[in-house]
Short mmCIF file of C-alpha atoms and ligand atoms in Angstrom, two decimals:
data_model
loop_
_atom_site.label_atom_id
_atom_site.label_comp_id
_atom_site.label_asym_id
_atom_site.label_seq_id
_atom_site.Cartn_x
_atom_site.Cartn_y
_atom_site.Cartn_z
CA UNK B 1 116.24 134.60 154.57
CA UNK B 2 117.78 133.20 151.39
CA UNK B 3 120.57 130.60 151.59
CA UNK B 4 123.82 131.36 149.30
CA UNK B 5 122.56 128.30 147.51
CA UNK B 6 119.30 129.30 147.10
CA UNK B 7 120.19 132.50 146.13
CA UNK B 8 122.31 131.37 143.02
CA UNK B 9 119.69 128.73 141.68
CA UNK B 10 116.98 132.23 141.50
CA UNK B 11 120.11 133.62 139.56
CA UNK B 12 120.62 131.13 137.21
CA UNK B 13 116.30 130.52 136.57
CA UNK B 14 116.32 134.66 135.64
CA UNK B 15 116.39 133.60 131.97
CA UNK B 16 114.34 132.49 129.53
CA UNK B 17 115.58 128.93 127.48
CA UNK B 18 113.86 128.80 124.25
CA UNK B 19 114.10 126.03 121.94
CA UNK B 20 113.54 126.36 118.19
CA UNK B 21 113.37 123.31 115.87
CA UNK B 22 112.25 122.65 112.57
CA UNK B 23 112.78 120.23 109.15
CA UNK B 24 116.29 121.66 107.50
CA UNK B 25 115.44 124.33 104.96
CA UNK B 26 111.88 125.49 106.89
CA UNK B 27 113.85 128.87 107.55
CA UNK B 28 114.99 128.67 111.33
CA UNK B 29 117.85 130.40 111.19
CA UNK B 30 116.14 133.38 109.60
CA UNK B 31 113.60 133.47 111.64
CA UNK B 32 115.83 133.33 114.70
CA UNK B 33 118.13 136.48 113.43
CA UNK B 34 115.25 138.62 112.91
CA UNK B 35 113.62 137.32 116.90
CA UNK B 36 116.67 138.18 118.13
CA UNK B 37 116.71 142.15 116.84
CA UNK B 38 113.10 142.46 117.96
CA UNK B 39 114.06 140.97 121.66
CA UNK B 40 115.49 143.01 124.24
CA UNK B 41 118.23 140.78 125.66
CA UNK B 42 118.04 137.90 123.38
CA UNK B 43 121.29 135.38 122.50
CA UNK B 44 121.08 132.73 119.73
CA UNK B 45 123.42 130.06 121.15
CA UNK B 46 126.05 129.20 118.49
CA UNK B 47 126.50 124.97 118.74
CA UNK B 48 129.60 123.12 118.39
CA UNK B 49 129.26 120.70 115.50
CA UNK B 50 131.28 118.16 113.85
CA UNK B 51 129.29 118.63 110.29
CA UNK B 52 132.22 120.59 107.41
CA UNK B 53 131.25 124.04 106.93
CA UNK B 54 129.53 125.00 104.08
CA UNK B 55 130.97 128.48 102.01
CA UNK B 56 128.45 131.01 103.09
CA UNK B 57 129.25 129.98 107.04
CA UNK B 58 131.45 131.92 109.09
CA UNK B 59 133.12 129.64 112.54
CA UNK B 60 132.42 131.13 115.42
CA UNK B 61 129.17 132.99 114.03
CA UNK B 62 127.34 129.91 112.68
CA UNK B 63 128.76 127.22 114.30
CA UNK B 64 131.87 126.34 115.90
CA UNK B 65 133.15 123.73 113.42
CA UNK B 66 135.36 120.90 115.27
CA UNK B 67 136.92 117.63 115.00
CA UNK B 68 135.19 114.28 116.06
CA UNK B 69 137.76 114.10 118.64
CA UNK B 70 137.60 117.71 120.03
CA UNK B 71 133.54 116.78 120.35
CA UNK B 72 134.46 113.40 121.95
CA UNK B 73 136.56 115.46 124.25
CA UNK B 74 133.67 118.08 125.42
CA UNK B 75 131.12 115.01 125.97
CA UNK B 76 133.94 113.81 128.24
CA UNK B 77 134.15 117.19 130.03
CA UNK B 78 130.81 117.53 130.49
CA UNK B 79 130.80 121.26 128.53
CA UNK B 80 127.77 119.94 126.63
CA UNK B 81 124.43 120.94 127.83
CA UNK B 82 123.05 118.38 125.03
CA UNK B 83 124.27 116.66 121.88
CA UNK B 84 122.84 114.62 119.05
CA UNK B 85 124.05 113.09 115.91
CA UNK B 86 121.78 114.13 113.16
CA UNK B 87 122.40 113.29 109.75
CA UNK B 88 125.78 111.34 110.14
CA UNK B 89 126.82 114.58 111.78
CA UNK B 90 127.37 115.31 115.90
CA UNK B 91 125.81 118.93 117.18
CA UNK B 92 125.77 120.10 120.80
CA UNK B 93 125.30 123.38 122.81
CA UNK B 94 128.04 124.71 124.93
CA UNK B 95 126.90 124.68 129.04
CA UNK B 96 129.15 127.83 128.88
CA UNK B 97 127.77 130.46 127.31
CA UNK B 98 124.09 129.03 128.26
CA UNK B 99 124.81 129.14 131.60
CA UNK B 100 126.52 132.65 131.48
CA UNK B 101 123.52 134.02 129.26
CA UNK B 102 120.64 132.75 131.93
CA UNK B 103 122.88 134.30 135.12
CA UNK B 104 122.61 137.48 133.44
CA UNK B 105 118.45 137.40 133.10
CA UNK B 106 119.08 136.80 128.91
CA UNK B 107 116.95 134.79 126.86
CA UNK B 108 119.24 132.34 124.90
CA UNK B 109 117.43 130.74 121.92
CA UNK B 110 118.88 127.20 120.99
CA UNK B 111 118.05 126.06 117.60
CA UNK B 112 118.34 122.10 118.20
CA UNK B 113 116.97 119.20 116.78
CA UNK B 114 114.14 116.75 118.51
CA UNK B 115 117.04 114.50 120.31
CA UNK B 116 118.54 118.03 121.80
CA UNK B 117 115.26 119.64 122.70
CA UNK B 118 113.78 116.26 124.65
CA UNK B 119 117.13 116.59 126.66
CA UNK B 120 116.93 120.34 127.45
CA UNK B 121 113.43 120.02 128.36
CA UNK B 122 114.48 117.76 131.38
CA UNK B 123 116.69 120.31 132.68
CA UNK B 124 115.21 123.16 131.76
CA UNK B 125 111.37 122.33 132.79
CA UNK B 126 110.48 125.87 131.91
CA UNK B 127 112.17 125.70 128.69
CA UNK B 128 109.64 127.20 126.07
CA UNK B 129 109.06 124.86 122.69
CA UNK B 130 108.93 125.93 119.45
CA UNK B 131 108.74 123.90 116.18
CA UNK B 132 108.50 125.51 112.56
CA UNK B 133 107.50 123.76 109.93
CA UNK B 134 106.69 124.24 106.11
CA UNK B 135 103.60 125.01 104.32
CA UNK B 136 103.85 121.70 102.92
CA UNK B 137 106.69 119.39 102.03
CA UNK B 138 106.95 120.27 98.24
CA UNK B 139 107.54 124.00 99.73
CA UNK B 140 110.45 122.39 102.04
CA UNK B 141 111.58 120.67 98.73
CA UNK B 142 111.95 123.46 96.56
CA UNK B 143 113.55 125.64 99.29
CA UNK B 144 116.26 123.10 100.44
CA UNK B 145 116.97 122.70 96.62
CA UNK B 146 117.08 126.90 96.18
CA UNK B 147 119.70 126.74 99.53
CA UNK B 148 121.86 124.40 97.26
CA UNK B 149 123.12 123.62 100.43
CA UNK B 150 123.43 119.71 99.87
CA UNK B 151 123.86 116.85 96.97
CA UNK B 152 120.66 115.35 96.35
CA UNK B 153 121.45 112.07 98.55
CA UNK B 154 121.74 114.40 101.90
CA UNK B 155 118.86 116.60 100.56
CA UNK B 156 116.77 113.57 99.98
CA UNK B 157 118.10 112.40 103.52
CA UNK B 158 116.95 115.95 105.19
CA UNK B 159 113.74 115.46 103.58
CA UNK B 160 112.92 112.09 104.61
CA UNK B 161 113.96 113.37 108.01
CA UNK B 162 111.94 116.16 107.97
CA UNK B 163 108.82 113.74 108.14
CA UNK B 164 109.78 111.67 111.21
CA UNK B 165 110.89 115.16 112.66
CA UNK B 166 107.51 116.81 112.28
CA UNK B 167 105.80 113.65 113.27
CA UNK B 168 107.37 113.75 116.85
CA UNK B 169 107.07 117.08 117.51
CA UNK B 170 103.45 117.15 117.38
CA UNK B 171 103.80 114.82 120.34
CA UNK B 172 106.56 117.22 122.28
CA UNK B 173 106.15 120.89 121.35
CA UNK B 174 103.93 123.37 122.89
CA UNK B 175 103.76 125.69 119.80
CA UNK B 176 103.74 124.92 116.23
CA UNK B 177 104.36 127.82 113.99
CA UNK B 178 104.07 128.19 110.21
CA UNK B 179 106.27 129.27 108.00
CA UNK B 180 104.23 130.38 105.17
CA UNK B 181 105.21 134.50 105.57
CA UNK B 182 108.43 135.25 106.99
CA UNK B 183 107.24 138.50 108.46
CA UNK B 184 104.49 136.67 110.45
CA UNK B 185 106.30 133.56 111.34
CA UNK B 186 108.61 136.06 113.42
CA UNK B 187 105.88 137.89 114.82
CA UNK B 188 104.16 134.56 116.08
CA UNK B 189 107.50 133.34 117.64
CA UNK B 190 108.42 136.89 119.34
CA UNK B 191 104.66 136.86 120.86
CA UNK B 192 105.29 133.13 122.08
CA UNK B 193 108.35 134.48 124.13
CA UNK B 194 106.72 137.39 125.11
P1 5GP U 201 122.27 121.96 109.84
O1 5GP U 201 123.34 120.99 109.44
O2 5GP U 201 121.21 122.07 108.78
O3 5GP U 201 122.83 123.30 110.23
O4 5GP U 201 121.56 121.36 111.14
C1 5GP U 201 121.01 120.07 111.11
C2 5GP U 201 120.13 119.87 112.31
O5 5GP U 201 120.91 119.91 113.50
C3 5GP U 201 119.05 120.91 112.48
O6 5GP U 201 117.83 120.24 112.82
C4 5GP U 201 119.53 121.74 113.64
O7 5GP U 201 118.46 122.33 114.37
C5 5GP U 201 120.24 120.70 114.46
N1 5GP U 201 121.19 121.28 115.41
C6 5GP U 201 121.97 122.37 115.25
N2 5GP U 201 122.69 122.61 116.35
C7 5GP U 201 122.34 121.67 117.25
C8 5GP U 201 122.72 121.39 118.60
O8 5GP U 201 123.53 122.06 119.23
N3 5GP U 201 122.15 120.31 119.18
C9 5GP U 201 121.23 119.51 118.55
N4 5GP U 201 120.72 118.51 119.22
N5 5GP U 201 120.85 119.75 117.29
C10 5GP U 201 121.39 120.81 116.64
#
């Protein structure tokens, strides 16, 4: 017969963990929006990041946009399941929401960087890996320039990123997947979690 203990650690495996990563400007996020409507029971986690909000993101729905010090604070808490400073900037996932999401037999899709994903991967062994990248880098180029997201120093920052990025994934991710066509990027990643 099942313990209570062992009981609650089937519970909380029920889930799938997913992990989507990819250079800034490959088209994550978009790709992730459209998984999620083709998933039954499918989260994107929303991270906590210290990074300013840019005008077309909404707190809450994007990120959740706090202070060095409130971040400094949930490290000390321990209400990070990971965190990583990328680009001058400190991102984590909430344990929360993760936890909640796996209890309840959800898949909950964490779009993290490298750092994040090596750190998930150790306590989620089942977590599946998924990497996008561009067709090439003048692609990534022109479509982190089109975003207009950035000044040219943190573009060219991103972008010089983007290299040592794709360079260790090779080395850590199960599945690459190319973002040439949106349509069949998202097919390819809903198959892979299928
Ligand atoms: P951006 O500023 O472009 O939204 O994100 C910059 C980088 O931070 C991206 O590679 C993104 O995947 C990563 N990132 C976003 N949220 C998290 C998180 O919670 N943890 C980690 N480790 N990386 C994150």
């Amino acid at each position: 017969m099942a313990t209570k203990n062992s009981e609650s650690k089937e519970k909380s495996n029920k889930g799938k963990v997913v992990i989507v990563s990819g250079p800034s400007g490959v088209g994550k996020s978009t790709i992730c929006k459209e998984v999620i409507k083709r998933l039954n029971n499918a989260h994107l986690s929303v991270s906590v990041t210290t990074r300013p909000k840019s005008e077309n993101e909404v707190d809450g729905k994007d990120y959740w946009f706090i202070t060095e010090e409130q971040f400094r604070k949930r490290i000390n808490e321990g209400s990070l399941l990971e965190y990583a400073e990328v680009f001058g900037n400190l991102y984590g996932t909430p344990k929360d929401k993760t936890e909640e999401a796996l209890r309840a037999g959800e898949t909950i899709i964490l779009e993290i960087d490298v750092q994040g994903a090596k750190q998930i991967k150790i306590r989620y062994p089942a977590a599946v890996m998924i990497f996008i990248l561009p067709p090439t880098q003048k692609e990534l180029a022109e479509r982190m320039n089109l975003r207009g997201r950035e000044d040219a120093k943190a573009a060219e920052e991103r972008l010089n990123g983007a290299s040592i990025e794709v360079a260790a994934a090779w080395q850590y991710y199960e599945h690459m997947v190319i973002n040439d066509d949106l349509e069949q990027a998202v097919k390819e990643v809903v198959q892979i979690i299928k």
